[in-house]
């Protein structure tokens, strides 16, 4: 039987169970501590996300029964057994792309909670900057009628509360902890934007429905990201910290893309480039920025593209281009090289092209001297990870003509194997190592080159390279995250939230029994408006 038929049969069997019983069963299961010798991945949370997607793509039978834990485990085991059929490890498909597609659905669930919290903090630091454009706050308020900063603070509290309380947070606790520092309107709208009941889940999950389930959907990004929390009659529920944290961050990004894509990209790109510059400056690595590179062009009467930063350290050059972009879902869920290349043309690969062009132009300019070709590197830094590690990976798996075209257009100025890609969170970690342990960025990139030459040491993502590199240096801290600036913004955000919660507790304590009628009235209003 084909994968599609097997998967569709499992989905159809879900009509026999009441939807809410499966949701509650999975929230409880995923919230349980892992046994000694196991980790979070053994719970297979990515299958739980897919289970919810399938659950809301079929109509519940009139005779549906409550699903027991044993029933749900049996369903999940059947879904797991589909993996071999869905993997598509045929000879015609690049093995690395097939494995990449498999791993990407599992990776977010294996990352520590801190990683997911920093994703939201980083986004906050990119959107709300004192003295910079109020565009993001103004646009968010225009559409939602609540403040973006308060929305992020309330969201952060919900994430921490759901983590501390095994996935479930009651409405009376939300009211007690957040009101009156955050007015009832802000709390209600935040919950409406992030939490969904059965109707909203049905609407969202039906968007990916097809009569026959494809292997791409088996490994695809969870639809559940669009509903970070479940809405029950007396509480909200989080199935897994990874889905809720990432879902909140994705909501903010998608909100701006949907409501004002062009202006959002213009402002966000500028903030992102400036942040990458801050990270480099913190490490005190010498560099030439975009403005100075253009001045060098002008002095030599040259025209053309430049990179955002050219690092000049220890007789080696690193061309850095900041791209405040996220991968299209199709790039992550397909193993077809032609589709991936087509989706990378307009943004991702532009950073490489700009680096090659810039190297070629600078070779003919006065007032600057590049190092020899073998000591030149490219690093394209993106907002989110594309899980394409290097130029060698790109050439080997996706396109063998891209670099030939660049050489033909701009000259052979940078080795293909010296081209690298990473997300901003990994860039933070790499630069932290450079700063704290007196390591050159080019040393790390060269280490990645050497590791990826051997199948035994080849890595799936840059974070693994960082961990391996730190271990090779004998360092205790192998997964650095954040920057000095980001840590300051984190403290700013958390302190604001903590101050609000403390003020609320004092409000209820000081008013005592006199506050009971107000609490009951506000609670009833909260429940009514969430229906």
Coordinates of C-alpha atoms in Angstrom, one line a residue:
X1 CA 0.0 0.0 0.0
X2 CA 1.3 3.5 -0.9
X3 CA 2.2 6.1 1.7
X4 CA -0.7 8.2 0.7
X5 CA -3.2 5.4 1.2
X6 CA -1.8 4.4 4.6
X7 CA -1.7 8.0 5.8
X8 CA -5.3 8.7 4.6
X9 CA -6.5 5.5 6.3
X10 CA -5.0 6.7 9.7
X11 CA -6.6 10.1 9.2
X12 CA -10.0 8.7 8.5
X13 CA -9.8 6.5 11.7
X14 CA -9.7 9.7 13.8
X15 CA -13.4 10.4 13.2
X16 CA -14.1 7.7 15.8
X17 CA -12.7 9.9 18.7
X18 CA -13.8 13.2 20.2
X19 CA -11.4 15.9 19.2
X20 CA -11.0 17.5 22.6
X21 CA -10.1 14.2 24.3
X22 CA -7.2 13.7 21.9
X23 CA -6.0 17.3 22.5
X24 CA -6.1 17.0 26.3
X25 CA -4.4 13.6 26.1
X26 CA -1.5 15.0 24.1
X27 CA -1.1 18.1 26.2
X28 CA -0.8 15.9 29.3
X29 CA 1.5 13.4 27.6
X30 CA 3.9 16.0 26.3
X31 CA 4.0 17.8 29.6
X32 CA 5.2 14.8 31.5
X33 CA 8.9 14.7 32.5
X34 CA 11.1 12.5 30.3
X35 CA 12.5 9.4 31.9
X36 CA 16.2 9.1 32.8
X37 CA 18.3 8.3 29.7
X38 CA 15.7 9.8 27.4
X39 CA 15.2 13.3 25.9
X40 CA 12.3 15.4 24.6
X41 CA 12.7 13.9 21.1
X42 CA 11.6 10.5 22.4
X43 CA 8.1 11.9 22.9
X44 CA 7.8 12.5 19.1
X45 CA 6.0 15.9 19.6
X46 CA 6.2 16.6 15.8
X47 CA 3.9 13.7 15.2
X48 CA 1.5 15.1 17.8
X49 CA 1.4 18.4 15.8
X50 CA 0.6 16.4 12.6
X51 CA -2.0 14.4 14.5
X52 CA -3.9 17.6 15.4
X53 CA -3.7 18.7 11.8
X54 CA -5.3 15.4 10.5
X55 CA -7.8 15.4 13.4
X56 CA -9.4 18.6 12.2
X57 CA -9.5 17.6 8.6
X58 CA -12.2 15.0 9.1
X59 CA -15.6 15.2 10.6
X60 CA -16.2 13.7 14.0
X61 CA -18.6 10.7 13.9
X62 CA -21.9 11.0 15.8
X63 CA -20.8 7.9 17.8
X64 CA -17.3 9.3 18.6
X65 CA -15.9 8.2 21.9
X66 CA -13.4 9.7 24.3
X67 CA -9.9 8.7 23.3
X68 CA -7.8 6.9 25.9
X69 CA -4.1 7.4 26.3
X70 CA -3.7 3.9 24.8
X71 CA -5.8 4.9 21.8
X72 CA -3.7 8.0 21.1
X73 CA -0.4 6.1 21.5
X74 CA -1.6 3.4 19.1
X75 CA -2.4 6.2 16.5
X76 CA 1.0 7.9 17.0
X77 CA 2.8 4.6 16.6
X78 CA 1.0 4.0 13.3
X79 CA 1.9 7.5 12.1
X80 CA 5.6 6.9 13.1
X81 CA 5.6 3.7 11.0
X82 CA 4.9 5.9 7.9
X83 CA 8.3 7.5 8.1
X84 CA 10.1 5.1 5.9
X85 CA 7.5 5.3 3.2
X86 CA 7.5 9.2 3.4
X87 CA 11.3 9.6 3.4
X88 CA 11.8 9.2 -0.4
X89 CA 15.5 8.0 -0.1
X90 CA 15.4 7.0 -3.8
X91 CA 18.6 7.2 -5.8
X92 CA 17.2 10.0 -7.9
X93 CA 17.0 12.3 -4.9
X94 CA 20.0 13.9 -3.2
X95 CA 20.4 12.0 0.1
X96 CA 21.2 15.2 2.0
X97 CA 18.1 16.9 0.9
X98 CA 15.9 13.9 1.8
X99 CA 17.4 13.7 5.2
X100 CA 17.2 17.5 5.6
X101 CA 13.4 17.3 5.0
X102 CA 13.1 14.5 7.6
X103 CA 15.1 16.3 10.3
X104 CA 13.6 19.7 10.0
X105 CA 10.2 18.6 11.3
X106 CA 11.9 17.2 14.4
X107 CA 14.6 19.8 15.1
X108 CA 12.5 22.6 16.8
X109 CA 11.2 20.1 19.4
X110 CA 14.8 19.2 20.4
X111 CA 16.0 22.7 21.1
X112 CA 16.1 24.0 24.7
X113 CA 13.3 26.2 25.9
X114 CA 15.7 29.1 26.2
X115 CA 16.3 29.0 22.5
X116 CA 12.6 29.5 21.8
X117 CA 12.2 32.3 24.3
X118 CA 15.2 34.1 22.7
X119 CA 13.4 33.9 19.4
X120 CA 10.6 36.1 20.7
X121 CA 13.0 38.4 22.6
X122 CA 15.1 38.9 19.5
X123 CA 12.0 39.7 17.4
X124 CA 11.0 42.3 20.1
X125 CA 14.5 43.8 19.9
X126 CA 14.2 44.1 16.1
X127 CA 10.8 45.7 16.1
X128 CA 10.8 48.0 19.1
X129 CA 13.9 50.3 19.3
X130 CA 13.9 53.5 21.3
X131 CA 14.6 56.4 18.9
X132 CA 13.8 54.4 15.8
X133 CA 10.7 54.3 13.7
X134 CA 7.4 53.7 15.6
X135 CA 6.1 52.0 12.4
X136 CA 5.7 48.5 14.0
X137 CA 3.9 49.7 17.1
X138 CA 1.7 52.1 15.1
X139 CA 0.7 49.5 12.5
X140 CA 0.0 46.8 15.1
X141 CA -2.2 49.2 17.1
X142 CA -4.0 50.3 13.9
X143 CA -5.1 46.8 13.1
X144 CA -5.5 45.2 16.6
X145 CA -6.2 48.2 18.8
X146 CA -3.6 47.0 21.4
X147 CA 0.1 47.9 21.9
X148 CA 2.7 45.6 20.4
X149 CA 5.0 45.7 23.4
X150 CA 2.2 44.8 25.7
X151 CA 1.1 42.0 23.4
X152 CA 4.6 40.6 23.5
X153 CA 4.8 40.8 27.3
X154 CA 1.4 39.1 27.7
X155 CA 2.5 36.4 25.2
X156 CA 5.7 35.9 27.1
X157 CA 3.9 35.5 30.4
X158 CA 1.5 32.9 28.8
X159 CA 4.5 30.9 27.5
X160 CA 6.2 30.9 30.8
X161 CA 3.0 30.0 32.7
X162 CA 2.1 27.2 30.4
X163 CA 5.6 25.8 30.7
X164 CA 5.5 25.9 34.5
X165 CA 2.0 24.4 34.7
X166 CA 2.4 21.5 32.4
X167 CA 0.7 23.1 29.4
X168 CA -2.5 24.5 30.9
X169 CA -3.2 28.0 32.2
X170 CA -6.6 28.9 33.8
X171 CA -8.4 32.1 32.9
X172 CA -8.8 33.1 36.5
X173 CA -5.0 33.0 37.0
X174 CA -4.4 35.0 33.8
X175 CA -6.7 37.7 35.1
X176 CA -5.2 37.7 38.6
X177 CA -1.6 37.9 37.3
X178 CA -2.0 40.3 34.4
X179 CA -4.8 42.7 35.3
X180 CA -4.9 45.7 35.9
X181 CA -1.3 46.5 34.7
X182 CA -2.5 45.1 31.3
X183 CA -6.1 46.2 30.7
X184 CA -8.8 43.6 30.0
X185 CA -9.0 44.6 26.3
X186 CA -5.3 43.8 25.8
X187 CA -5.6 40.4 27.5
X188 CA -8.7 39.4 25.6
X189 CA -7.4 40.5 22.2
X190 CA -4.1 38.7 22.8
X191 CA -5.9 35.5 23.7
X192 CA -8.1 35.8 20.7
X193 CA -5.1 36.3 18.4
X194 CA -3.1 33.4 19.8
X195 CA -5.6 30.8 21.0
X196 CA -8.2 28.9 19.1
X197 CA -11.1 26.7 19.9
X198 CA -12.5 23.9 17.8
X199 CA -13.9 26.2 15.1
X200 CA -10.6 28.1 14.6
X201 CA -8.7 24.8 14.5
X202 CA -11.0 23.4 11.9
X203 CA -10.6 26.5 9.8
X204 CA -6.8 26.5 10.0
X205 CA -6.2 22.8 9.6
X206 CA -8.6 22.6 6.6
X207 CA -6.2 24.9 4.7
X208 CA -3.8 22.0 4.0
X209 CA -6.5 19.3 3.4
X210 CA -6.2 17.1 0.3
X211 CA -8.1 13.9 -0.4
X212 CA -4.7 12.1 -0.5
X213 CA -2.0 13.0 2.0
X214 CA 1.4 13.8 0.4
X215 CA 4.8 12.9 1.9
X216 CA 5.6 16.6 1.9
X217 CA 2.8 17.3 4.4
X218 CA 4.2 14.5 6.6
X219 CA 7.4 16.5 7.1
X220 CA 6.0 20.0 6.6
X221 CA 6.0 22.9 9.1
X222 CA 3.1 22.3 11.5
X223 CA -0.1 24.1 10.8
X224 CA -0.4 24.3 14.6
X225 CA 2.1 27.1 14.5
X226 CA -0.9 29.3 13.4
X227 CA -2.7 28.4 16.6
X228 CA -0.1 28.5 19.4
X229 CA -2.6 27.8 22.2
X230 CA -5.8 25.8 22.4
X231 CA -8.8 27.6 23.9
X232 CA -10.9 25.6 26.3
X233 CA -14.0 26.8 28.4
X234 CA -11.9 27.6 31.5
X235 CA -8.3 27.7 30.3
X236 CA -5.8 27.8 27.4
X237 CA -3.5 24.9 26.6
X238 CA -0.1 24.6 25.0
X239 CA 0.7 21.3 23.4
X240 CA 4.5 22.0 23.4
X241 CA 6.7 24.9 24.3
X242 CA 8.3 24.8 20.8
X243 CA 5.0 25.1 19.0
X244 CA 3.8 27.9 21.3
X245 CA 7.0 30.0 21.4
X246 CA 7.7 29.7 17.7
X247 CA 4.0 30.2 16.9
X248 CA 3.9 33.5 18.8
X249 CA 7.0 34.8 16.9
X250 CA 5.6 33.5 13.6
X251 CA 2.3 35.2 14.3
X252 CA 4.0 38.6 14.7
X253 CA 5.9 38.1 11.4
X254 CA 2.9 36.9 9.5
X255 CA 0.8 39.7 10.9
X256 CA 3.1 42.4 9.3
X257 CA 3.6 40.4 6.1
X258 CA -0.2 40.1 5.7
X259 CA -1.1 43.7 6.6
X260 CA 1.7 45.7 5.1
X261 CA 4.4 43.5 3.5
X262 CA 6.3 46.1 1.5
X263 CA 6.7 48.6 4.4
X264 CA 7.4 45.9 6.9
X265 CA 10.3 44.5 4.8
X266 CA 11.7 48.0 4.3
X267 CA 11.8 48.8 8.0
X268 CA 12.7 45.3 9.2
X269 CA 15.6 44.8 6.8
X270 CA 17.1 48.1 8.0
X271 CA 16.8 47.1 11.6
X272 CA 18.2 43.6 10.9
X273 CA 21.3 45.0 9.1
X274 CA 21.9 47.4 12.0
X275 CA 21.6 44.6 14.5
X276 CA 24.1 42.4 12.6
X277 CA 26.5 45.4 12.8
X278 CA 26.0 45.7 16.5
X279 CA 26.9 42.1 17.0
X280 CA 30.1 42.5 15.1
X281 CA 31.0 45.8 16.9
X282 CA 30.6 44.1 20.3
X283 CA 33.4 41.7 19.3
X284 CA 35.6 44.6 18.3
X285 CA 36.3 42.9 14.9
X286 CA 37.7 45.5 12.4
X287 CA 35.3 45.9 9.4
X288 CA 34.4 48.2 6.6
X289 CA 30.7 49.0 6.4
X290 CA 28.5 49.4 3.3
X291 CA 28.8 53.2 3.3
X292 CA 32.6 53.1 3.3
X293 CA 32.7 50.4 0.6
X294 CA 30.6 52.7 -1.6
X295 CA 33.0 55.5 -1.0
X296 CA 35.9 53.3 -2.1
X297 CA 33.9 52.4 -5.3
X298 CA 33.3 56.1 -5.9
X299 CA 36.9 57.1 -5.5
X300 CA 37.9 54.5 -8.1
X301 CA 34.9 55.4 -10.3
X302 CA 33.4 52.0 -9.9
X303 CA 29.7 51.1 -9.7
X304 CA 28.0 47.9 -8.5
X305 CA 26.6 46.1 -5.5
X306 CA 28.4 46.0 -2.1
X307 CA 28.0 43.8 0.9
X308 CA 26.9 45.1 4.3
X309 CA 30.2 44.4 6.1
X310 CA 33.7 43.4 5.0
X311 CA 35.7 42.0 7.9
X312 CA 39.4 42.5 7.7
X313 CA 41.0 40.5 10.5
X314 CA 44.3 38.7 10.7
X315 CA 45.1 39.0 7.0
X316 CA 41.8 37.4 6.0
X317 CA 38.5 38.8 4.6
X318 CA 35.0 37.8 5.3
X319 CA 32.2 39.4 3.2
X320 CA 29.1 39.5 5.3
X321 CA 25.7 40.2 3.9
X322 CA 22.7 40.5 6.2
X323 CA 19.4 39.3 4.8
X324 CA 16.4 39.8 7.2
X325 CA 14.5 37.0 5.5
X326 CA 12.8 33.7 6.4
X327 CA 12.7 30.6 4.2
X328 CA 9.5 30.0 2.2
X329 CA 7.8 26.8 3.6
X330 CA 8.3 25.1 0.2
X331 CA 12.1 25.4 0.6
X332 CA 12.0 23.5 3.9
X333 CA 9.5 20.8 3.0
X334 CA 10.7 19.7 -0.5
X335 CA 13.6 17.6 -1.5
X336 CA 13.5 18.7 -5.1
X337 CA 16.5 20.8 -6.1
X338 CA 14.9 22.7 -8.9
X339 CA 12.1 24.0 -6.6
X340 CA 14.5 25.0 -3.9
X341 CA 16.8 26.9 -6.3
X342 CA 13.8 28.8 -7.8
X343 CA 12.7 29.9 -4.4
X344 CA 16.2 31.0 -3.4
X345 CA 16.8 33.3 -6.4
X346 CA 15.2 36.5 -5.2
X347 CA 16.8 36.8 -1.8
X348 CA 18.9 34.1 -0.3
X349 CA 21.4 33.6 -3.1
X350 CA 21.6 37.4 -3.7
X351 CA 23.9 37.7 -0.7
X352 CA 26.4 35.4 -2.4
X353 CA 26.1 37.3 -5.7
X354 CA 26.7 40.6 -4.0
X355 CA 29.8 39.2 -2.3
X356 CA 31.3 37.9 -5.6
X357 CA 30.5 41.2 -7.3
X358 CA 32.0 43.2 -4.4
X359 CA 35.2 41.2 -4.3
X360 CA 35.6 41.7 -8.1
X361 CA 35.0 45.4 -7.9
X362 CA 37.4 45.9 -4.9
X363 CA 40.2 44.0 -6.7
X364 CA 40.2 47.0 -9.1
X365 CA 39.9 49.7 -6.6
X366 CA 42.5 52.0 -5.0
X367 CA 42.8 52.4 -1.3
X368 CA 42.1 48.8 -0.4
X369 CA 44.0 45.6 -0.6
X370 CA 42.2 42.3 -0.3
X371 CA 44.0 39.2 0.9
X372 CA 44.7 36.3 -1.4
X373 CA 41.8 34.4 -2.9
X374 CA 42.1 31.3 -0.6
X375 CA 41.7 33.6 2.5
X376 CA 38.5 35.2 1.4
X377 CA 35.1 34.0 2.8
X378 CA 31.5 34.8 2.4
X379 CA 28.9 34.6 5.2
X380 CA 25.2 35.3 4.5
X381 CA 23.3 36.0 7.7
X382 CA 19.5 35.4 7.5
X383 CA 16.8 36.1 10.1
X384 CA 15.7 32.5 10.1
X385 CA 17.7 29.4 9.2
X386 CA 17.4 28.0 5.7
X387 CA 19.4 24.9 6.7
X388 CA 21.7 25.2 3.7
X389 CA 25.1 25.4 5.3
X390 CA 27.5 26.3 2.6
X391 CA 28.4 27.0 -1.0
X392 CA 29.6 23.4 -1.3
X393 CA 26.3 22.1 0.0
X394 CA 24.4 24.4 -2.5
X395 CA 26.6 23.3 -5.4
X396 CA 26.4 19.6 -4.4
X397 CA 22.7 19.3 -3.8
X398 CA 20.8 22.2 -5.4
X399 CA 22.6 23.8 -8.3
X400 CA 26.0 23.1 -9.9
X401 CA 25.7 26.0 -12.3
X402 CA 25.1 28.9 -9.9
X403 CA 28.7 29.5 -9.0
X404 CA 29.9 29.0 -12.6
X405 CA 27.5 31.9 -13.6
X406 CA 28.9 34.1 -10.8
X407 CA 32.5 33.4 -11.9
X408 CA 31.6 34.2 -15.5
X409 CA 29.9 37.4 -14.5
X410 CA 32.3 38.7 -11.8
X411 CA 35.5 36.6 -11.9
X412 CA 36.9 33.8 -9.8
X413 CA 37.6 35.8 -6.6
X414 CA 36.2 33.6 -3.8
X415 CA 36.4 29.8 -3.4
X416 CA 33.0 28.1 -3.5
X417 CA 33.9 26.1 -0.4
X418 CA 34.5 29.4 1.5
X419 CA 30.9 30.4 1.1
X420 CA 28.7 29.9 4.2
X421 CA 25.2 30.7 5.5
X422 CA 23.8 31.0 9.0
X423 CA 20.8 32.4 10.9
X424 CA 21.1 35.3 13.2
X425 CA 21.0 33.2 16.4
X426 CA 23.9 31.1 15.2
X427 CA 25.8 34.2 14.1
X428 CA 25.4 35.5 17.7
X429 CA 26.9 32.3 19.0
X430 CA 29.8 32.3 16.5
X431 CA 30.7 36.0 17.2
X432 CA 30.5 35.3 21.0
X433 CA 33.2 32.6 20.6
X434 CA 35.3 35.0 18.5
X435 CA 35.0 37.7 21.2
X436 CA 35.5 35.6 24.3
X437 CA 38.2 33.2 23.1
X438 CA 40.2 35.4 20.7
X439 CA 39.2 33.4 17.6
X440 CA 38.9 34.7 14.1
X441 CA 35.6 34.3 12.3
X442 CA 37.5 32.8 9.3
X443 CA 39.0 30.2 11.7
X444 CA 35.5 29.0 12.5
X445 CA 34.5 29.0 8.8
X446 CA 37.6 27.1 7.8
X447 CA 36.8 24.5 10.6
X448 CA 33.4 24.0 9.1
X449 CA 35.0 23.4 5.7
X450 CA 37.2 20.7 7.1
X451 CA 34.5 19.0 9.1
X452 CA 32.1 18.8 6.1
X453 CA 34.7 17.1 4.0
X454 CA 34.4 13.9 6.0
X455 CA 31.0 12.0 6.2
X456 CA 31.9 11.1 9.8
X457 CA 32.1 14.8 10.9
X458 CA 29.7 16.4 8.5
X459 CA 27.0 18.4 10.3
X460 CA 23.3 19.0 9.7
X461 CA 23.2 22.6 10.9
X462 CA 25.5 25.4 12.0
X463 CA 24.6 24.9 15.7
X464 CA 26.2 21.5 15.5
X465 CA 29.3 23.1 14.1
X466 CA 29.4 25.6 16.9
X467 CA 29.1 22.8 19.5
X468 CA 31.9 20.8 17.8
X469 CA 34.2 23.8 17.4
X470 CA 33.8 24.8 21.1
X471 CA 34.5 21.2 22.1
X472 CA 37.7 21.2 20.0
X473 CA 38.8 24.3 21.9
X474 CA 38.1 22.6 25.2
X475 CA 35.3 25.1 26.1
X476 CA 32.6 24.3 28.7
X477 CA 30.0 26.6 27.1
X478 CA 29.2 24.9 23.7
X479 CA 25.9 26.6 22.8
X480 CA 26.2 30.3 23.3
X481 CA 23.1 32.3 22.3
X482 CA 22.3 36.0 22.2
X483 CA 24.5 39.1 22.2
X484 CA 25.3 41.7 24.8
X485 CA 22.7 44.0 23.2
X486 CA 20.1 41.2 23.1
X487 CA 20.7 40.3 26.8
X488 CA 20.1 44.0 27.7
X489 CA 16.8 44.0 25.7
X490 CA 15.8 40.7 27.3
X491 CA 16.3 42.2 30.8
X492 CA 14.3 45.3 29.7
X493 CA 11.4 43.1 28.5
X494 CA 11.4 40.7 31.4
X495 CA 11.7 43.5 34.0
X496 CA 8.8 45.3 32.5
X497 CA 6.7 42.2 32.7
X498 CA 7.8 41.4 36.2
X499 CA 7.0 44.9 37.4
X500 CA 3.5 44.6 35.9
X501 CA 2.9 41.3 37.6
X502 CA 4.2 42.5 41.0
X503 CA 2.0 45.6 40.7
X504 CA -1.1 43.4 40.0
X505 CA -0.4 41.2 43.0
X506 CA -0.1 44.2 45.2
X507 CA -3.3 45.6 43.8
X508 CA -5.3 42.5 44.7
X509 CA -3.6 42.1 48.1
X510 CA -4.2 45.8 49.0
X511 CA -7.8 45.7 48.0
X512 CA -8.5 42.4 49.7
X513 CA -12.2 41.3 49.8
X514 CA -13.2 44.7 48.4
X515 CA -11.8 43.6 45.1
X516 CA -13.9 40.4 44.8
X517 CA -16.8 42.0 43.0
X518 CA -14.5 43.6 40.5
X519 CA -12.6 40.3 39.9
X520 CA -15.9 38.4 39.4
X521 CA -17.2 41.1 37.0
X522 CA -13.9 41.2 35.0
X523 CA -13.7 37.4 34.9
X524 CA -17.2 37.1 33.5
X525 CA -16.4 39.7 30.9
X526 CA -13.3 37.8 29.9
X527 CA -15.1 34.5 29.5
X528 CA -18.0 36.1 27.6
X529 CA -15.7 37.9 25.1
X530 CA -13.6 34.8 24.5
X531 CA -16.6 32.7 23.5

